[in-house]
């Protein structure tokens, strides 16, 4: 697609990147067919091709309105369109550029600006989020059903193995996950301990930066990235093999540190190394197959098969392009995976999307739950805290992180 960049962006890294991405798009529209918001809303401007056109207009100097911003806000950043695109258009990167421009050209105001500000300051701060969640959990029986569904009951983490193994890896604690489901990282530590790996956390690491990044605060996201790099660096220098992500949404963000900090002279090289050392827990467990597969085989032989529906988060299948890995591990552990139609579609969680675009998010959740339930599973599993919490708010079936299920199998 031929683009004439306007003066304000022509000689900038964002302008050059946008032009290179736009040049690849041949406007064929294949991506539209797999876009969840286009499927629901039926408006070309709520599909990838339409949004690409809106961004092209902005970089060519046309003004943007609140309506332009709304069409970009309604995008889930699920990147299903990237998976479908035959021309390799990096839609996600283009959207980041487009959103930044849309907010500059048509600044947010009123309730929209206030909600985003509250989310940005509240969620990534455990000292604020954790006590509020505890209060909600305490008052849970008294809450109205709609609110109760959003407050999960408290969970115990279980034992974290002593860090005695010769091989060591780091795990990102994250921001909301340790409060909502502390058992996820503890389960990952127990599974990896069986493979001869100690999983460690770095006390000063925190939110991966995805929350502020998607709430228009790129500088705060960069600050989070630098803080995490500083926390992890001494351990990487000391021989830690990898930085493991148990939330696929965080995995996408940390793998992107190299791009986020590419113009930062002090951090660019470190960010590139951190991005290279980042692994999803699925890849990590699969790579230890020699030690773990015999244990999983034995567990599968000793325990009854459980029917399980797996929801692959967009950040796993489209963002990190990891497909089939978790499913293979669950099958090896003796779970019978039920068929799930339209597995490429987003569940509607998408970070804070379910708060900011609740109507679309709920419709997507209900569609996803119908697809997941069609094979009559006994449980649902996923790989990202946001998807797990969002799906659990709409079903009585237990929704768990798959690593907890693997740990459970290996512990019996
Ligand atoms: S993004 Fe890809 S699939 Fe979509 S219109 Fe452009 S070239 Fe076609
Ligand atoms: S990222 Fe997802 S919601 Fe956004 S345009 Fe692509 S397919 Fe549609």
XYZ file of C-alpha atoms and ligand atoms in Angstrom:
428
model
C 0.000 0.000 0.000
C 1.613 3.266 -1.160
C 1.861 5.785 1.704
C 2.876 9.464 1.623
C 4.086 10.181 5.146
C 3.263 13.647 6.499
C 6.120 15.934 7.573
C 5.465 15.438 11.310
C 6.308 11.723 11.152
C 8.415 11.306 7.979
C 11.865 11.205 9.577
C 10.966 9.381 12.771
C 11.479 5.705 13.697
C 7.679 5.323 14.085
C 7.102 6.834 10.628
C 9.648 4.558 8.977
C 8.246 1.496 10.712
C 4.648 2.395 9.824
C 5.569 2.949 6.181
C 7.403 -0.395 5.955
C 4.414 -2.238 7.453
C 1.854 -0.413 5.303
C 3.877 -1.176 2.161
C 3.367 -4.905 2.789
C -0.429 -4.706 3.004
C -2.070 -5.488 -0.343
C -5.557 -4.752 1.009
C -6.757 -8.274 0.199
C -9.011 -8.478 3.279
C -8.229 -12.127 4.168
C -7.583 -10.944 7.746
C -11.098 -9.568 8.067
C -12.587 -13.072 8.087
C -10.734 -14.053 11.283
C -11.179 -10.775 13.174
C -13.446 -11.204 16.226
C -14.585 -7.577 16.343
C -15.464 -7.569 12.636
C -17.397 -10.796 13.133
C -19.419 -9.234 15.964
C -19.863 -5.683 14.705
C -19.834 -6.173 10.917
C -18.216 -2.772 10.270
C -15.139 -2.681 8.007
C -13.625 -0.069 10.358
C -13.854 -2.611 13.206
C -11.709 -5.063 11.259
C -7.956 -5.045 10.553
C -8.145 -3.739 6.984
C -10.312 -0.797 8.025
C -8.107 -0.015 11.012
C -5.009 -0.153 8.814
C -6.683 2.367 6.523
C -7.453 4.674 9.467
C -3.811 4.526 10.592
C -2.617 5.212 7.033
C -4.780 8.340 6.961
C -3.282 9.534 10.253
C 0.347 9.056 9.204
C -0.483 10.883 5.974
C -1.500 13.885 8.082
C -5.282 13.651 8.216
C -6.963 14.585 11.486
C -8.330 11.909 13.791
C -11.574 12.076 15.715
C -12.920 10.313 18.792
C -14.571 7.907 16.310
C -11.156 7.013 14.815
C -9.897 6.340 18.328
C -12.955 4.235 19.163
C -12.395 1.908 16.178
C -8.778 1.437 17.299
C -9.830 1.013 20.957
C -12.259 -1.729 19.974
C -9.351 -3.783 18.609
C -8.464 -6.546 21.075
C -4.808 -6.625 19.945
C -5.408 -10.371 19.640
C -3.319 -10.471 16.417
C -5.418 -13.218 14.844
C -5.187 -11.041 11.733
C -1.384 -11.394 11.756
C -1.681 -15.169 11.795
C -4.061 -15.033 8.819
C -2.254 -12.411 6.739
C -0.449 -13.966 3.750
C 1.780 -10.888 3.343
C 3.284 -10.908 6.850
C 1.839 -7.531 7.855
C 2.856 -6.767 11.452
C -0.504 -5.359 12.382
C 0.210 -5.282 16.142
C 3.163 -2.903 15.712
C 1.186 -0.694 13.346
C -1.670 -0.545 15.842
C 0.706 0.584 18.611
C 1.837 3.461 16.387
C -1.747 4.230 15.375
C -3.072 4.284 18.928
C -0.355 6.647 20.089
C -1.157 8.988 17.206
C -4.929 8.768 17.723
C -4.584 9.723 21.383
C -2.326 12.666 20.479
C -4.661 13.881 17.734
C -7.889 13.272 19.679
C -7.006 13.262 23.398
C -9.131 11.230 25.778
C -11.381 12.971 28.247
C -14.047 12.343 30.886
C -14.819 8.859 32.134
C -12.638 7.133 29.521
C -9.522 9.027 30.645
C -10.390 8.563 34.328
C -11.010 4.791 34.042
C -7.729 4.260 32.218
C -5.843 6.311 34.779
C -7.358 4.351 37.682
C -6.571 0.989 36.014
C -3.041 2.076 35.192
C -2.266 3.090 38.756
C -4.237 0.438 40.617
C -3.610 -2.897 38.889
C 0.209 -2.924 38.644
C 0.667 -2.005 42.305
C 0.399 -5.137 44.472
C 0.342 -3.054 47.671
C -2.938 -1.511 46.423
C -4.399 -4.446 44.500
C -3.756 -7.206 47.042
C -5.541 -5.668 50.066
C -8.458 -4.570 47.857
C -8.778 -8.109 46.507
C -8.599 -9.533 50.038
C -11.384 -7.196 51.117
C -13.459 -8.300 48.105
C -12.801 -11.962 48.925
C -13.847 -11.407 52.534
C -17.086 -9.701 51.434
C -17.619 -12.125 48.521
C -20.762 -13.835 49.897
C -22.444 -10.433 50.250
C -21.532 -9.138 46.775
C -24.070 -8.993 43.939
C -23.669 -11.991 41.579
C -22.113 -9.937 38.736
C -19.404 -8.548 41.021
C -18.895 -11.848 42.866
C -18.094 -13.516 39.545
C -15.150 -11.116 39.156
C -13.671 -11.849 42.598
C -12.120 -15.309 42.696
C -12.047 -17.109 46.050
C -8.644 -17.153 47.816
C -6.166 -19.842 46.773
C -3.240 -21.305 48.679
C 0.030 -21.414 46.767
C 1.316 -24.673 48.241
C 4.980 -25.372 48.887
C 7.698 -23.751 46.782
C 10.680 -26.155 46.484
C 13.961 -25.056 48.110
C 16.357 -23.576 45.503
C 18.880 -26.409 45.671
C 19.163 -27.458 42.012
C 22.285 -26.813 39.962
C 20.200 -25.456 37.076
C 18.313 -22.228 37.774
C 15.686 -20.177 35.967
C 13.868 -16.985 36.853
C 10.119 -16.564 36.831
C 8.261 -13.274 36.493
C 5.979 -12.814 39.502
C 3.933 -10.173 37.665
C 1.419 -7.767 39.169
C -2.099 -9.210 39.616
C -1.299 -12.935 39.282
C 0.429 -13.446 42.670
C -2.622 -12.007 44.428
C -5.278 -13.700 42.289
C -3.653 -17.123 41.883
C -0.372 -17.565 43.765
C -0.592 -21.301 43.019
C 0.334 -20.837 39.338
C 3.994 -19.909 39.810
C 4.334 -22.331 42.738
C 3.024 -25.135 40.486
C 5.545 -24.135 37.785
C 8.326 -24.261 40.401
C 7.271 -27.746 41.522
C 7.077 -29.098 37.945
C 10.479 -27.667 37.002
C 12.002 -28.914 40.259
C 11.148 -32.424 39.051
C 13.215 -31.658 35.950
C 16.173 -30.602 38.117
C 15.618 -26.853 37.769
C 15.121 -24.358 40.605
C 12.751 -21.539 39.768
C 13.627 -18.207 41.382
C 11.954 -14.828 41.608
C 13.815 -11.515 41.656
C 12.412 -9.446 44.513
C 12.597 -6.117 42.682
C 10.913 -7.266 39.450
C 7.258 -6.327 39.015
C 4.664 -5.641 36.336
C 5.968 -6.514 32.864
C 4.677 -3.166 31.594
C 1.864 -4.504 29.399
C -0.801 -2.744 31.465
C 0.549 0.816 31.099
C 1.631 0.077 27.508
C -1.948 -0.703 26.481
C -3.298 2.187 28.539
C -1.456 4.837 26.486
C 1.508 5.231 28.877
C 4.540 4.078 26.895
C 6.994 5.839 29.218
C 5.635 3.944 32.253
C 5.956 0.680 30.274
C 9.598 1.517 29.518
C 10.203 2.267 33.190
C 8.755 -1.155 34.138
C 10.982 -2.820 31.534
C 14.119 -1.095 32.836
C 13.272 -2.001 36.454
C 12.788 -5.667 35.522
C 16.010 -5.752 33.505
C 17.888 -4.279 36.479
C 16.333 -6.910 38.770
C 17.121 -9.839 36.448
C 20.508 -8.802 35.103
C 22.741 -9.884 38.037
C 21.082 -13.325 38.033
C 21.469 -13.696 34.258
C 25.141 -12.768 34.621
C 25.357 -15.391 37.372
C 24.245 -18.219 35.071
C 20.454 -18.281 35.303
C 19.356 -20.014 32.097
C 16.074 -18.364 31.231
C 13.287 -16.031 32.346
C 10.094 -18.059 32.462
C 6.658 -16.532 31.886
C 3.592 -18.265 33.282
C 1.244 -15.609 31.850
C 1.399 -15.553 28.057
C 0.350 -11.892 28.049
C 3.481 -10.977 30.017
C 5.537 -13.187 27.704
C 4.586 -11.132 24.664
C 5.483 -7.913 26.457
C 8.875 -9.081 27.795
C 9.854 -10.559 24.424
C 9.158 -7.088 23.050
C 11.596 -5.323 25.419
C 14.242 -5.335 22.680
C 11.944 -3.303 20.445
C 10.588 -1.119 23.243
C 14.065 -0.041 24.389
C 15.872 -0.133 21.040
C 16.616 3.605 21.192
C 17.763 3.548 24.813
C 21.571 3.609 24.704
C 21.933 2.269 28.262
C 19.417 -0.543 28.011
C 19.119 -1.623 24.349
C 21.675 -4.469 24.532
C 20.469 -5.716 27.907
C 16.866 -5.594 26.697
C 17.804 -7.693 23.658
C 19.445 -10.306 25.882
C 16.483 -10.392 28.265
C 14.096 -10.817 25.314
C 16.202 -13.716 24.001
C 16.271 -15.381 27.433
C 12.476 -15.191 27.795
C 10.537 -18.479 27.543
C 6.930 -19.409 27.969
C 6.402 -22.090 30.638
C 5.039 -24.393 27.900
C 8.263 -24.195 25.889
C 10.273 -24.622 29.084
C 8.481 -27.772 30.212
C 8.483 -29.236 26.670
C 12.256 -28.696 26.429
C 12.712 -30.860 29.546
C 10.846 -33.780 27.972
C 13.632 -36.267 28.649
C 13.129 -35.877 32.422
C 9.445 -35.031 32.518
C 7.784 -37.175 29.834
C 8.406 -40.488 31.637
C 6.876 -38.935 34.779
C 3.877 -37.691 32.787
C 3.472 -41.123 31.132
C 3.462 -42.795 34.542
C 0.927 -40.283 35.881
C -1.277 -40.808 32.818
C -1.201 -44.591 33.284
C -2.045 -44.379 36.995
C -4.899 -41.872 36.879
C -8.296 -41.735 35.182
C -8.515 -39.665 32.000
C -10.113 -36.257 32.470
C -11.941 -34.486 29.652
C -10.372 -31.065 29.306
C -10.993 -28.102 26.988
C -7.912 -25.955 26.366
C -8.198 -22.295 25.465
C -4.994 -21.087 23.811
C -4.697 -17.366 24.638
C -4.119 -15.025 21.693
C -0.871 -13.940 23.332
C 0.299 -17.564 23.150
C -0.915 -18.634 19.703
C -0.786 -15.329 17.762
C 1.529 -13.140 19.855
C 4.263 -15.698 20.604
C 3.324 -18.134 17.790
C 3.423 -21.067 20.220
C 0.880 -23.582 19.000
C 0.227 -27.184 20.009
C 2.967 -27.310 22.676
C 0.737 -27.112 25.753
C -1.840 -29.376 24.126
C 0.831 -32.056 23.579
C 1.944 -31.850 27.228
C -1.610 -32.130 28.519
C -2.259 -35.136 26.276
C 0.955 -36.777 27.509
C -0.270 -36.246 31.084
C -3.427 -38.227 30.318
C -5.937 -35.456 29.671
C -8.405 -36.050 26.885
C -8.596 -32.756 25.009
C -12.074 -32.015 23.724
C -12.542 -30.323 20.327
C -12.928 -26.529 20.454
C -14.379 -24.723 17.431
C -12.907 -21.378 16.326
C -9.922 -21.868 18.625
C -8.186 -18.912 16.947
C -10.731 -16.438 18.349
C -10.128 -14.230 21.392
C -12.093 -14.852 24.624
C -12.546 -11.092 25.140
C -10.251 -10.703 28.135
C -7.391 -8.905 26.355
C -5.795 -7.203 29.361
C -8.083 -4.418 30.519
C -10.337 -4.737 27.448
C -13.018 -6.525 29.471
C -13.279 -3.425 31.672
C -13.005 -0.849 28.886
C -15.216 -2.581 26.281
C -17.436 -4.751 28.490
C -20.220 -5.447 25.981
C -17.943 -6.837 23.269
C -15.869 -8.652 25.896
C -18.912 -10.412 27.374
C -20.197 -11.513 23.962
C -16.792 -12.925 23.089
C -16.556 -14.646 26.473
C -19.936 -16.293 26.091
C -19.129 -17.428 22.527
C -15.810 -18.825 23.724
C -17.395 -20.636 26.667
C -19.994 -22.179 24.345
C -17.189 -23.434 22.073
C -15.169 -24.726 25.031
C -18.160 -26.480 26.598
C -19.369 -28.136 23.386
C -17.219 -31.256 23.929
C -18.564 -31.702 27.486
C -15.252 -31.181 29.313
C -14.921 -31.646 33.066
C -12.521 -28.701 33.261
C -11.189 -25.823 31.190
C -7.524 -24.859 31.073
C -5.696 -21.844 29.727
C -2.287 -20.156 29.903
C -2.910 -16.567 30.909
C -4.283 -15.147 34.156
C -6.516 -12.630 32.344
C -8.206 -15.304 30.207
C -8.589 -17.636 33.208
C -10.291 -14.991 35.370
C -12.471 -13.725 32.512
C -13.643 -17.211 31.489
C -14.206 -18.288 35.102
C -16.556 -15.324 35.594
C -18.994 -16.942 33.135
C -18.971 -20.650 33.958
C -19.366 -23.057 36.848
C -16.759 -25.386 35.275
C -13.376 -24.951 36.971
C -10.983 -22.884 34.821
C -7.329 -23.413 35.739
C -3.851 -22.709 34.449
C -2.638 -25.826 32.641
C 0.602 -25.929 34.681
C -1.484 -26.400 37.848
C -3.176 -29.405 36.258
C 0.175 -30.877 35.246
C 1.492 -30.327 38.766
C -1.606 -31.932 40.238
C -1.129 -35.006 38.036
C 2.527 -35.326 38.963
C 1.770 -34.923 42.663
C -0.705 -37.783 42.922
S -3.217 -7.094 6.605
Fe -2.669 -8.831 5.290
S -4.572 -10.012 5.087
Fe -5.138 -7.971 5.851
S -5.620 -6.753 4.038
Fe -3.442 -6.402 4.476
S -2.330 -7.931 3.278
Fe -4.483 -8.594 3.324
S -5.841 -7.668 16.474
Fe -7.676 -8.973 16.627
S -9.377 -7.528 16.985
Fe -7.628 -6.319 16.274
S -7.900 -6.168 14.057
Fe -6.558 -7.954 14.397
S -7.959 -9.689 14.513
Fe -9.218 -7.828 14.761
